[in-house]
Amino acid sequence: MAPFRSTLFILYVVLHIIHGASLSYSPPLYHISAHTLYDAGVQHGKMAKERIHTWFNSEETQEVFHYATTEGKEAYTQLRTASESAYKVYADELRGIAEGAGLSLDNVWAAQLMIELENLMEMSGVRGTNFSSHCTDISTVSAGGFTKGFVHGHNEDWSPDAGKSYYYIKYTALPGADFESCGGLAYPGALIGWGPTWNRHGVYMSINTLYPKKIDIGKTISTAFIQRDAICRKGLGAGLKPVYTILQEGRWSEGSSANLIDTASSSTGIANVETWTSHSALTILKPSDHHTTNMSHLNMYKYMDVTQGGPWLERSIIRQKILDEQPPPESKADIMDILSDPKEIFSDKTIASMVLDSSGNMLVWDGTAPSTSAPLYTWNLRTFFEN
């Protein structure tokens, strides 16, 4: 362990003692097999009913519901209409979730559109509570290049309320189904594709939500729909290209930073796609590349010149500075130490952490620091849908 990271580890232990133990959420993994996404949604809603109701009754979600029926009603209606028209099959899934959980379909849609609605709330000054959060992604590649191995780490951050309610979904498509098998972290009552998600080809996607000051509501699509379609569209081919092509072609209402990893092939590399409305920036790590600097992505644009907002921008700038000051990670242990850094990277808003390597093995934590605790789950993305 490098001296700098040894210091980080000691700092984490001290803060851990002073402030108390990290939160541990123990999110379940729900196994769902179906012929249609509507039926999958019904099963999803029934299995996760208690967690969905808990999240929908939280202060943050209630603020979004209120905004969607008052000042934000026009934006909510436009986003819902455009997203439903573009992706009927995912709208059917939401209808199934609402039915299975016994909830209002309008509220299920408002929760699904939370990213855009909260951004609009922030811009218009109607947001009563600051639930600002952030996510962190960082990778290291073997000195021999991507083909010789890599490790990718991700911290998923939101509020403790979200931490108490989220879960994982494993959708298995039965023969003749109208969807592809797809797995990932699910926010309560929402489509997977919002957080870390992976497909049957062993391609993994993590998301850093971005907050451009200009949002195009019009006839554009909610971020979660485009992201879900990119990683799990029916008939999607193997590799990264089909995924980043869909992300680049999307009619985004705002934008995101998508980190893409192909665990099944040593030839397609690692990629990042930044998007904003109809614009995008694609960065591909070639198989032979070896970077001697931190390969990191946070909740801010890194490659596109976009005016940004949100109370989390300043924190993202600080976090990027912290990452840039550290020596480049060289191992899985280094990635785990960085994700556990208590200064700005790991906090009481970190609800999940994932560390993925080139063999497809993924370690999953549930709000505890990777460097000081055992993972809750260990999955292999190459075989995830075979069991």
mmCIF file of C-alpha atoms in Angstrom:
data_model
loop_
_atom_site.group_PDB
_atom_site.id
_atom_site.type_symbol
_atom_site.label_atom_id
_atom_site.label_comp_id
_atom_site.label_asym_id
_atom_site.label_seq_id
_atom_site.Cartn_x
_atom_site.Cartn_y
_atom_site.Cartn_z
ATOM 1 C CA MET A 1 0.000 0.000 0.000
ATOM 2 C CA ALA A 2 1.419 3.395 -0.983
ATOM 3 C CA PRO A 3 2.293 5.792 1.905
ATOM 4 C CA PHE A 4 -0.403 8.247 0.800
ATOM 5 C CA ARG A 5 -3.020 5.508 0.870
ATOM 6 C CA SER A 6 -1.784 4.261 4.243
ATOM 7 C CA THR A 7 -2.514 7.747 5.562
ATOM 8 C CA LEU A 8 -6.001 7.605 4.023
ATOM 9 C CA PHE A 9 -6.639 4.263 5.678
ATOM 10 C CA ILE A 10 -5.580 5.596 9.110
ATOM 11 C CA LEU A 11 -7.744 8.695 8.581
ATOM 12 C CA TYR A 12 -10.714 6.506 7.723
ATOM 13 C CA VAL A 13 -10.256 4.423 10.896
ATOM 14 C CA VAL A 14 -10.000 7.576 13.078
ATOM 15 C CA LEU A 15 -13.136 9.128 11.571
ATOM 16 C CA HIS A 16 -14.883 5.779 11.805
ATOM 17 C CA ILE A 17 -14.208 5.725 15.565
ATOM 18 C CA ILE A 18 -15.185 9.375 16.088
ATOM 19 C CA HIS A 19 -18.379 9.410 14.051
ATOM 20 C CA GLY A 20 -19.526 5.847 14.476
ATOM 21 C CA ALA A 21 -19.925 2.897 12.147
ATOM 22 C CA SER A 22 -20.880 3.176 8.511
ATOM 23 C CA LEU A 23 -24.458 2.440 7.599
ATOM 24 C CA SER A 24 -25.146 -1.050 6.290
ATOM 25 C CA TYR A 25 -28.318 -1.451 4.246
ATOM 26 C CA SER A 26 -28.391 -5.133 3.160
ATOM 27 C CA PRO A 27 -30.373 -4.603 -0.068
ATOM 28 C CA PRO A 28 -31.937 -7.829 -1.380
ATOM 29 C CA LEU A 29 -31.530 -9.262 -4.874
ATOM 30 C CA TYR A 30 -34.901 -10.001 -6.488
ATOM 31 C CA HIS A 31 -34.946 -12.735 -9.147
ATOM 32 C CA ILE A 32 -37.663 -12.168 -11.755
ATOM 33 C CA SER A 33 -38.402 -14.286 -14.848
ATOM 34 C CA ALA A 34 -41.076 -13.198 -17.327
ATOM 35 C CA HIS A 35 -42.224 -13.092 -20.947
ATOM 36 C CA THR A 36 -43.132 -9.382 -20.887
ATOM 37 C CA LEU A 37 -41.767 -6.342 -19.108
ATOM 38 C CA TYR A 38 -45.279 -5.588 -17.878
ATOM 39 C CA ASP A 39 -45.353 -8.948 -16.069
ATOM 40 C CA ALA A 40 -41.787 -8.406 -14.842
ATOM 41 C CA GLY A 41 -42.919 -5.029 -13.508
ATOM 42 C CA VAL A 42 -45.867 -6.572 -11.652
ATOM 43 C CA GLN A 43 -43.542 -9.083 -9.999
ATOM 44 C CA HIS A 44 -41.058 -6.291 -9.252
ATOM 45 C CA GLY A 45 -43.763 -4.194 -7.591
ATOM 46 C CA LYS A 46 -45.027 -7.079 -5.467
ATOM 47 C CA MET A 47 -41.576 -8.199 -4.320
ATOM 48 C CA ALA A 48 -40.327 -4.700 -3.473
ATOM 49 C CA LYS A 49 -43.672 -3.274 -2.294
ATOM 50 C CA GLU A 50 -42.581 -2.425 1.244
ATOM 51 C CA ARG A 51 -39.355 -0.751 0.113
ATOM 52 C CA ILE A 52 -41.116 1.217 -2.632
ATOM 53 C CA HIS A 53 -43.753 2.506 -0.202
ATOM 54 C CA THR A 54 -41.034 3.516 2.276
ATOM 55 C CA TRP A 55 -39.191 5.502 -0.410
ATOM 56 C CA PHE A 56 -42.369 7.100 -1.761
ATOM 57 C CA ASN A 57 -43.205 8.313 1.750
ATOM 58 C CA SER A 58 -39.791 9.929 2.239
ATOM 59 C CA GLU A 59 -39.478 13.709 2.451
ATOM 60 C CA GLU A 60 -37.485 13.932 -0.779
ATOM 61 C CA THR A 61 -39.938 11.914 -2.858
ATOM 62 C CA GLN A 62 -42.939 13.731 -1.401
ATOM 63 C CA GLU A 63 -41.398 17.048 -2.488
ATOM 64 C CA VAL A 64 -41.050 15.677 -6.036
ATOM 65 C CA PHE A 65 -44.671 14.452 -6.054
ATOM 66 C CA HIS A 66 -45.846 17.891 -4.959
ATOM 67 C CA TYR A 67 -43.775 19.663 -7.602
ATOM 68 C CA ALA A 68 -45.027 17.312 -10.341
ATOM 69 C CA THR A 69 -48.624 18.323 -9.597
ATOM 70 C CA THR A 70 -48.009 22.076 -9.102
ATOM 71 C CA GLU A 71 -45.213 24.253 -10.531
ATOM 72 C CA GLY A 72 -43.624 21.363 -12.399
ATOM 73 C CA LYS A 73 -46.777 19.822 -13.844
ATOM 74 C CA GLU A 74 -46.125 20.992 -17.406
ATOM 75 C CA ALA A 75 -42.534 19.704 -17.404
ATOM 76 C CA TYR A 76 -43.632 16.421 -15.817
ATOM 77 C CA THR A 77 -46.336 15.918 -18.450
ATOM 78 C CA GLN A 78 -44.004 16.700 -21.358
ATOM 79 C CA LEU A 79 -41.247 14.397 -20.091
ATOM 80 C CA ARG A 80 -43.677 11.584 -19.392
ATOM 81 C CA THR A 81 -45.427 11.882 -22.767
ATOM 82 C CA ALA A 82 -42.177 11.947 -24.770
ATOM 83 C CA SER A 83 -40.541 9.114 -22.809
ATOM 84 C CA GLU A 84 -43.635 6.907 -22.974
ATOM 85 C CA SER A 85 -44.001 7.501 -26.713
ATOM 86 C CA ALA A 86 -40.354 6.625 -27.380
ATOM 87 C CA TYR A 87 -40.155 3.585 -25.090
ATOM 88 C CA LYS A 88 -43.575 1.961 -24.725
ATOM 89 C CA VAL A 89 -42.133 -1.291 -23.386
ATOM 90 C CA TYR A 90 -40.518 0.494 -20.423
ATOM 91 C CA ALA A 91 -43.733 2.449 -19.838
ATOM 92 C CA ASP A 92 -45.469 -0.939 -19.625
ATOM 93 C CA GLU A 93 -42.920 -2.000 -17.016
ATOM 94 C CA LEU A 94 -43.708 1.080 -14.913
ATOM 95 C CA ARG A 95 -47.428 0.312 -15.248
ATOM 96 C CA GLY A 96 -46.713 -3.193 -13.950
ATOM 97 C CA ILE A 97 -44.644 -1.862 -11.030
ATOM 98 C CA ALA A 98 -47.471 0.493 -10.030
ATOM 99 C CA GLU A 99 -50.012 -2.332 -10.174
ATOM 100 C CA GLY A 100 -47.817 -4.792 -8.279
ATOM 101 C CA ALA A 101 -46.958 -2.299 -5.531
ATOM 102 C CA GLY A 102 -50.497 -0.894 -5.306
ATOM 103 C CA LEU A 103 -49.422 2.657 -6.067
ATOM 104 C CA SER A 104 -50.553 5.548 -8.223
ATOM 105 C CA LEU A 105 -49.075 5.313 -11.730
ATOM 106 C CA ASP A 106 -48.680 9.108 -11.707
ATOM 107 C CA ASN A 107 -46.454 8.875 -8.626
ATOM 108 C CA VAL A 108 -44.430 6.016 -10.110
ATOM 109 C CA TRP A 109 -43.775 8.194 -13.152
ATOM 110 C CA ALA A 110 -42.884 11.233 -11.016
ATOM 111 C CA ALA A 111 -40.362 9.148 -9.064
ATOM 112 C CA GLN A 112 -38.904 7.861 -12.347
ATOM 113 C CA LEU A 113 -38.476 11.425 -13.608
ATOM 114 C CA MET A 114 -36.891 12.572 -10.343
ATOM 115 C CA ILE A 115 -33.498 13.523 -11.844
ATOM 116 C CA GLU A 116 -35.007 16.048 -14.254
ATOM 117 C CA LEU A 117 -37.681 17.287 -11.847
ATOM 118 C CA GLU A 118 -35.222 17.877 -9.005
ATOM 119 C CA ASN A 119 -32.894 19.744 -11.339
ATOM 120 C CA LEU A 120 -35.791 21.991 -12.381
ATOM 121 C CA MET A 121 -36.734 22.449 -8.725
ATOM 122 C CA GLU A 122 -33.198 23.540 -7.934
ATOM 123 C CA MET A 123 -33.141 26.006 -10.826
ATOM 124 C CA SER A 124 -36.485 27.534 -9.890
ATOM 125 C CA GLY A 125 -35.679 27.754 -6.183
ATOM 126 C CA VAL A 126 -38.649 25.655 -5.036
ATOM 127 C CA ARG A 127 -36.628 22.809 -3.579
ATOM 128 C CA GLY A 128 -37.106 22.909 0.174
ATOM 129 C CA THR A 129 -34.489 20.375 1.290
ATOM 130 C CA ASN A 130 -30.972 19.822 0.015
ATOM 131 C CA PHE A 131 -30.526 16.119 -0.671
ATOM 132 C CA SER A 132 -27.347 16.726 -2.669
ATOM 133 C CA SER A 133 -25.313 13.624 -3.352
ATOM 134 C CA HIS A 134 -22.546 12.453 -5.609
ATOM 135 C CA CYS A 135 -21.064 9.348 -7.213
ATOM 136 C CA THR A 136 -17.465 8.422 -7.948
ATOM 137 C CA ASP A 137 -15.926 6.226 -10.672
ATOM 138 C CA ILE A 138 -12.255 5.370 -10.968
ATOM 139 C CA SER A 139 -10.315 2.755 -12.959
ATOM 140 C CA THR A 140 -6.853 1.314 -13.201
ATOM 141 C CA VAL A 141 -5.418 -0.599 -16.149
ATOM 142 C CA SER A 142 -2.538 -3.074 -16.104
ATOM 143 C CA ALA A 143 0.870 -1.846 -17.231
ATOM 144 C CA GLY A 144 0.425 -4.234 -20.162
ATOM 145 C CA GLY A 145 -2.789 -2.506 -21.226
ATOM 146 C CA PHE A 146 -6.472 -3.353 -20.949
ATOM 147 C CA THR A 147 -5.939 -6.830 -22.375
ATOM 148 C CA LYS A 148 -3.736 -7.700 -19.387
ATOM 149 C CA GLY A 149 -6.315 -6.693 -16.803
ATOM 150 C CA PHE A 150 -8.196 -3.780 -15.247
ATOM 151 C CA VAL A 151 -10.158 -2.813 -12.145
ATOM 152 C CA HIS A 152 -13.070 -0.371 -12.054
ATOM 153 C CA GLY A 153 -14.589 1.073 -8.877
ATOM 154 C CA HIS A 154 -17.858 2.910 -8.290
ATOM 155 C CA ASN A 155 -19.459 4.587 -5.266
ATOM 156 C CA GLU A 156 -23.226 5.083 -5.522
ATOM 157 C CA ASP A 157 -24.300 8.024 -3.375
ATOM 158 C CA TRP A 158 -27.712 9.294 -2.354
ATOM 159 C CA SER A 159 -29.536 9.904 0.909
ATOM 160 C CA PRO A 160 -29.836 7.406 3.785
ATOM 161 C CA ASP A 161 -33.557 7.222 2.912
ATOM 162 C CA ALA A 162 -32.624 5.887 -0.520
ATOM 163 C CA GLY A 163 -30.101 3.578 1.130
ATOM 164 C CA LYS A 164 -32.777 1.992 3.291
ATOM 165 C CA SER A 165 -35.006 1.295 0.298
ATOM 166 C CA TYR A 166 -32.958 0.354 -2.778
ATOM 167 C CA TYR A 167 -32.395 -3.207 -3.979
ATOM 168 C CA TYR A 168 -30.988 -5.233 -6.863
ATOM 169 C CA ILE A 169 -32.981 -6.711 -9.732
ATOM 170 C CA LYS A 170 -32.198 -9.697 -11.918
ATOM 171 C CA TYR A 171 -34.571 -9.786 -14.891
ATOM 172 C CA THR A 172 -34.378 -13.086 -16.794
ATOM 173 C CA ALA A 173 -36.077 -13.089 -20.192
ATOM 174 C CA LEU A 174 -38.019 -16.297 -20.853
ATOM 175 C CA PRO A 175 -38.170 -17.690 -24.432
ATOM 176 C CA GLY A 176 -40.016 -15.257 -26.716
ATOM 177 C CA ALA A 177 -39.866 -12.403 -24.189
ATOM 178 C CA ASP A 178 -40.213 -8.768 -25.302
ATOM 179 C CA PHE A 179 -37.047 -7.794 -23.415
ATOM 180 C CA GLU A 180 -33.452 -8.865 -22.799
ATOM 181 C CA SER A 181 -32.140 -10.228 -19.519
ATOM 182 C CA CYS A 182 -30.854 -7.296 -17.482
ATOM 183 C CA GLY A 183 -29.577 -6.730 -13.951
ATOM 184 C CA GLY A 184 -28.626 -3.858 -11.736
ATOM 185 C CA LEU A 185 -29.152 -1.595 -8.774
ATOM 186 C CA ALA A 186 -32.778 -0.459 -8.631
ATOM 187 C CA TYR A 187 -34.094 2.616 -6.948
ATOM 188 C CA PRO A 188 -37.509 1.835 -5.454
ATOM 189 C CA GLY A 189 -40.219 1.526 -8.085
ATOM 190 C CA ALA A 190 -37.918 2.670 -10.896
ATOM 191 C CA LEU A 191 -36.351 1.201 -14.015
ATOM 192 C CA ILE A 192 -32.882 -0.276 -13.711
ATOM 193 C CA GLY A 193 -30.464 1.751 -15.823
ATOM 194 C CA TRP A 194 -30.545 4.695 -13.437
ATOM 195 C CA GLY A 195 -27.673 3.262 -11.367
ATOM 196 C CA PRO A 196 -25.089 0.532 -12.094
ATOM 197 C CA THR A 197 -26.551 -1.916 -14.640
ATOM 198 C CA TRP A 198 -25.253 -4.842 -16.710
ATOM 199 C CA ASN A 199 -26.486 -6.980 -19.583
ATOM 200 C CA ARG A 200 -26.272 -10.620 -20.622
ATOM 201 C CA HIS A 201 -23.142 -9.924 -22.710
ATOM 202 C CA GLY A 202 -21.125 -8.979 -19.626
ATOM 203 C CA VAL A 203 -21.175 -5.237 -20.361
ATOM 204 C CA TYR A 204 -21.404 -3.040 -17.267
ATOM 205 C CA MET A 205 -22.523 0.595 -17.063
ATOM 206 C CA SER A 206 -22.281 2.996 -14.135
ATOM 207 C CA ILE A 207 -23.694 6.504 -14.203
ATOM 208 C CA ASN A 208 -22.574 9.893 -12.915
ATOM 209 C CA THR A 209 -25.629 12.118 -13.070
ATOM 210 C CA LEU A 210 -24.818 15.551 -14.495
ATOM 211 C CA TYR A 211 -26.593 18.840 -13.929
ATOM 212 C CA PRO A 212 -26.435 21.202 -16.912
ATOM 213 C CA LYS A 213 -28.050 24.563 -16.278
ATOM 214 C CA LYS A 214 -29.928 24.336 -19.561
ATOM 215 C CA ILE A 215 -32.509 21.537 -19.730
ATOM 216 C CA ASP A 216 -34.454 20.790 -22.893
ATOM 217 C CA ILE A 217 -37.883 19.502 -21.842
ATOM 218 C CA GLY A 218 -39.757 19.782 -25.187
ATOM 219 C CA LYS A 219 -39.897 16.400 -26.936
ATOM 220 C CA THR A 220 -36.814 14.987 -25.256
ATOM 221 C CA ILE A 221 -36.456 11.806 -23.198
ATOM 222 C CA SER A 222 -35.720 11.200 -19.525
ATOM 223 C CA THR A 223 -32.147 10.067 -18.848
ATOM 224 C CA ALA A 224 -33.185 6.796 -17.189
ATOM 225 C CA PHE A 225 -35.063 5.563 -20.281
ATOM 226 C CA ILE A 226 -32.153 6.177 -22.649
ATOM 227 C CA GLN A 227 -29.650 4.603 -20.261
ATOM 228 C CA ARG A 228 -31.808 1.511 -19.742
ATOM 229 C CA ASP A 229 -32.338 1.100 -23.485
ATOM 230 C CA ALA A 230 -28.634 1.510 -24.208
ATOM 231 C CA ILE A 231 -27.512 -1.261 -21.878
ATOM 232 C CA CYS A 232 -30.451 -3.687 -22.202
ATOM 233 C CA ARG A 233 -32.274 -3.089 -25.500
ATOM 234 C CA LYS A 234 -33.778 -6.258 -26.954
ATOM 235 C CA GLY A 235 -31.500 -7.639 -29.666
ATOM 236 C CA LEU A 236 -28.530 -5.563 -28.515
ATOM 237 C CA GLY A 237 -25.257 -7.008 -29.749
ATOM 238 C CA ALA A 238 -22.175 -7.750 -27.679
ATOM 239 C CA GLY A 239 -19.465 -5.222 -26.890
ATOM 240 C CA LEU A 240 -19.410 -1.523 -26.094
ATOM 241 C CA LYS A 241 -20.254 -0.041 -29.497
ATOM 242 C CA PRO A 242 -23.993 -0.864 -29.492
ATOM 243 C CA VAL A 243 -24.273 0.695 -26.034
ATOM 244 C CA TYR A 244 -22.404 3.938 -26.655
ATOM 245 C CA THR A 245 -24.074 4.359 -30.050
ATOM 246 C CA ILE A 246 -27.519 4.419 -28.414
ATOM 247 C CA LEU A 247 -26.270 6.836 -25.761
ATOM 248 C CA GLN A 248 -24.897 9.164 -28.441
ATOM 249 C CA GLU A 249 -28.091 9.040 -30.499
ATOM 250 C CA GLY A 250 -30.426 9.748 -27.568
ATOM 251 C CA ARG A 251 -32.705 12.810 -27.418
ATOM 252 C CA TRP A 252 -31.646 13.744 -23.888
ATOM 253 C CA SER A 253 -33.604 16.163 -21.729
ATOM 254 C CA GLU A 254 -30.329 16.930 -19.948
ATOM 255 C CA GLY A 255 -27.343 14.536 -19.810
ATOM 256 C CA SER A 256 -25.141 12.079 -17.980
ATOM 257 C CA SER A 257 -21.675 10.549 -17.827
ATOM 258 C CA ALA A 258 -21.850 6.822 -18.567
ATOM 259 C CA ASN A 259 -18.885 4.589 -17.746
ATOM 260 C CA LEU A 260 -18.860 1.410 -19.847
ATOM 261 C CA ILE A 261 -16.856 -1.755 -19.165
ATOM 262 C CA ASP A 262 -16.776 -4.902 -21.298
ATOM 263 C CA THR A 263 -15.857 -7.842 -19.059
ATOM 264 C CA ALA A 264 -16.412 -10.468 -21.777
ATOM 265 C CA SER A 265 -13.888 -9.254 -24.341
ATOM 266 C CA SER A 266 -10.270 -8.114 -24.240
ATOM 267 C CA SER A 267 -10.617 -6.198 -27.494
ATOM 268 C CA THR A 268 -13.295 -3.556 -26.918
ATOM 269 C CA GLY A 269 -11.799 -1.691 -23.957
ATOM 270 C CA ILE A 270 -13.324 0.795 -21.526
ATOM 271 C CA ALA A 271 -15.355 3.809 -22.625
ATOM 272 C CA ASN A 272 -16.979 6.929 -21.225
ATOM 273 C CA VAL A 273 -19.819 8.816 -22.876
ATOM 274 C CA GLU A 274 -20.816 12.305 -21.789
ATOM 275 C CA THR A 275 -24.129 13.584 -23.133
ATOM 276 C CA TRP A 276 -26.082 16.814 -23.138
ATOM 277 C CA THR A 277 -29.308 17.183 -25.148
ATOM 278 C CA SER A 278 -28.283 16.140 -28.697
ATOM 279 C CA HIS A 279 -24.532 16.456 -28.067
ATOM 280 C CA SER A 280 -22.047 13.872 -26.830
ATOM 281 C CA ALA A 281 -18.364 13.173 -26.219
ATOM 282 C CA LEU A 282 -17.026 9.630 -26.532
ATOM 283 C CA THR A 283 -13.726 8.589 -24.943
ATOM 284 C CA ILE A 284 -12.516 5.040 -25.619
ATOM 285 C CA LEU A 285 -9.631 3.375 -23.866
ATOM 286 C CA LYS A 286 -7.911 1.211 -26.458
ATOM 287 C CA PRO A 287 -6.826 -2.346 -25.546
ATOM 288 C CA SER A 288 -3.135 -1.416 -25.547
ATOM 289 C CA ASP A 289 -3.520 1.784 -23.530
ATOM 290 C CA HIS A 290 -2.059 2.136 -20.073
ATOM 291 C CA HIS A 291 -2.686 5.387 -18.306
ATOM 292 C CA THR A 292 -0.369 6.661 -15.590
ATOM 293 C CA THR A 293 -2.957 9.126 -14.279
ATOM 294 C CA ASN A 294 -6.224 8.597 -12.436
ATOM 295 C CA MET A 295 -9.043 7.619 -14.791
ATOM 296 C CA SER A 296 -11.918 9.126 -12.844
ATOM 297 C CA HIS A 297 -15.394 10.510 -13.490
ATOM 298 C CA LEU A 298 -17.589 12.429 -11.082
ATOM 299 C CA ASN A 299 -20.825 14.438 -11.240
ATOM 300 C CA MET A 300 -19.513 17.065 -13.633
ATOM 301 C CA TYR A 301 -18.622 17.348 -17.301
ATOM 302 C CA LYS A 302 -15.010 16.491 -17.995
ATOM 303 C CA TYR A 303 -14.812 16.529 -21.797
ATOM 304 C CA MET A 304 -17.712 18.780 -22.869
ATOM 305 C CA ASP A 305 -17.999 22.525 -22.412
ATOM 306 C CA VAL A 306 -21.390 22.708 -20.705
ATOM 307 C CA THR A 307 -22.520 25.264 -18.115
ATOM 308 C CA GLN A 308 -23.305 23.311 -14.972
ATOM 309 C CA GLY A 309 -25.264 23.888 -11.766
ATOM 310 C CA GLY A 310 -26.445 22.161 -8.621
ATOM 311 C CA PRO A 311 -25.164 22.381 -5.030
ATOM 312 C CA TRP A 312 -22.980 19.309 -5.727
ATOM 313 C CA LEU A 313 -20.788 20.938 -8.409
ATOM 314 C CA GLU A 314 -18.423 22.514 -5.877
ATOM 315 C CA ARG A 315 -18.053 19.172 -4.113
ATOM 316 C CA SER A 316 -17.319 17.430 -7.405
ATOM 317 C CA ILE A 317 -14.557 19.934 -8.124
ATOM 318 C CA ILE A 318 -13.090 19.287 -4.664
ATOM 319 C CA ARG A 319 -13.346 15.515 -5.134
ATOM 320 C CA GLN A 320 -11.648 15.689 -8.517
ATOM 321 C CA LYS A 321 -8.800 17.661 -6.954
ATOM 322 C CA ILE A 322 -8.430 15.004 -4.249
ATOM 323 C CA LEU A 323 -8.288 12.237 -6.852
ATOM 324 C CA ASP A 324 -5.817 14.124 -9.033
ATOM 325 C CA GLU A 325 -3.475 14.643 -6.071
ATOM 326 C CA GLN A 326 -3.293 10.931 -5.348
ATOM 327 C CA PRO A 327 -0.855 8.574 -7.068
ATOM 328 C CA PRO A 328 -2.473 6.550 -9.862
ATOM 329 C CA PRO A 329 -4.081 3.357 -8.534
ATOM 330 C CA GLU A 330 -2.270 0.183 -9.507
ATOM 331 C CA SER A 331 -4.374 -2.560 -7.945
ATOM 332 C CA LYS A 332 -7.788 -3.597 -6.681
ATOM 333 C CA ALA A 333 -6.650 -2.680 -3.147
ATOM 334 C CA ASP A 334 -5.785 0.842 -4.340
ATOM 335 C CA ILE A 335 -9.236 1.252 -5.899
ATOM 336 C CA MET A 336 -10.881 0.055 -2.667
ATOM 337 C CA ASP A 337 -8.818 2.528 -0.635
ATOM 338 C CA ILE A 338 -9.804 5.424 -2.893
ATOM 339 C CA LEU A 339 -13.504 4.531 -2.719
ATOM 340 C CA SER A 340 -13.138 4.482 1.094
ATOM 341 C CA ASP A 341 -11.453 7.902 1.360
ATOM 342 C CA PRO A 342 -13.469 9.679 4.118
ATOM 343 C CA LYS A 343 -12.505 13.216 3.141
ATOM 344 C CA GLU A 344 -14.956 13.603 0.250
ATOM 345 C CA ILE A 345 -15.161 10.326 -1.687
ATOM 346 C CA PHE A 346 -16.871 8.102 0.908
ATOM 347 C CA SER A 347 -19.545 9.564 3.190
ATOM 348 C CA ASP A 348 -22.792 8.821 5.008
ATOM 349 C CA LYS A 349 -24.462 9.276 1.611
ATOM 350 C CA THR A 350 -22.540 6.359 0.073
ATOM 351 C CA ILE A 351 -25.195 3.657 -0.155
ATOM 352 C CA ALA A 352 -23.287 1.141 -2.324
ATOM 353 C CA SER A 353 -19.812 0.471 -3.690
ATOM 354 C CA MET A 354 -18.764 -1.855 -6.489
ATOM 355 C CA VAL A 355 -15.355 -3.080 -7.607
ATOM 356 C CA LEU A 356 -15.262 -4.912 -10.943
ATOM 357 C CA ASP A 357 -12.264 -6.650 -12.510
ATOM 358 C CA SER A 358 -11.422 -7.913 -15.983
ATOM 359 C CA SER A 359 -12.512 -11.476 -15.180
ATOM 360 C CA GLY A 360 -16.057 -10.236 -14.601
ATOM 361 C CA ASN A 361 -15.913 -10.621 -10.820
ATOM 362 C CA MET A 362 -17.736 -7.828 -9.008
ATOM 363 C CA LEU A 363 -17.612 -7.173 -5.272
ATOM 364 C CA VAL A 364 -20.606 -5.258 -3.905
ATOM 365 C CA TRP A 365 -20.784 -3.330 -0.615
ATOM 366 C CA ASP A 366 -23.913 -1.816 0.919
ATOM 367 C CA GLY A 367 -22.832 1.440 2.540
ATOM 368 C CA THR A 368 -19.727 0.170 4.305
ATOM 369 C CA ALA A 369 -16.211 1.147 3.239
ATOM 370 C CA PRO A 370 -14.619 -1.383 0.846
ATOM 371 C CA SER A 371 -11.182 -1.098 2.477
ATOM 372 C CA THR A 372 -12.426 -2.052 5.949
ATOM 373 C CA SER A 373 -15.347 -4.443 5.408
ATOM 374 C CA ALA A 374 -16.339 -7.585 3.568
ATOM 375 C CA PRO A 375 -18.593 -7.256 0.519
ATOM 376 C CA LEU A 376 -22.280 -8.111 0.788
ATOM 377 C CA TYR A 377 -22.321 -9.819 -2.616
ATOM 378 C CA THR A 378 -19.806 -11.333 -5.014
ATOM 379 C CA TRP A 379 -21.112 -11.832 -8.550
ATOM 380 C CA ASN A 380 -19.548 -12.691 -11.884
ATOM 381 C CA LEU A 381 -21.145 -10.654 -14.664
ATOM 382 C CA ARG A 382 -20.180 -13.200 -17.312
ATOM 383 C CA THR A 383 -22.317 -15.869 -15.635
ATOM 384 C CA PHE A 384 -24.805 -13.731 -13.691
ATOM 385 C CA PHE A 385 -27.808 -14.822 -15.789
ATOM 386 C CA GLU A 386 -26.845 -18.486 -16.002
ATOM 387 C CA ASN A 387 -27.712 -19.358 -12.397
#
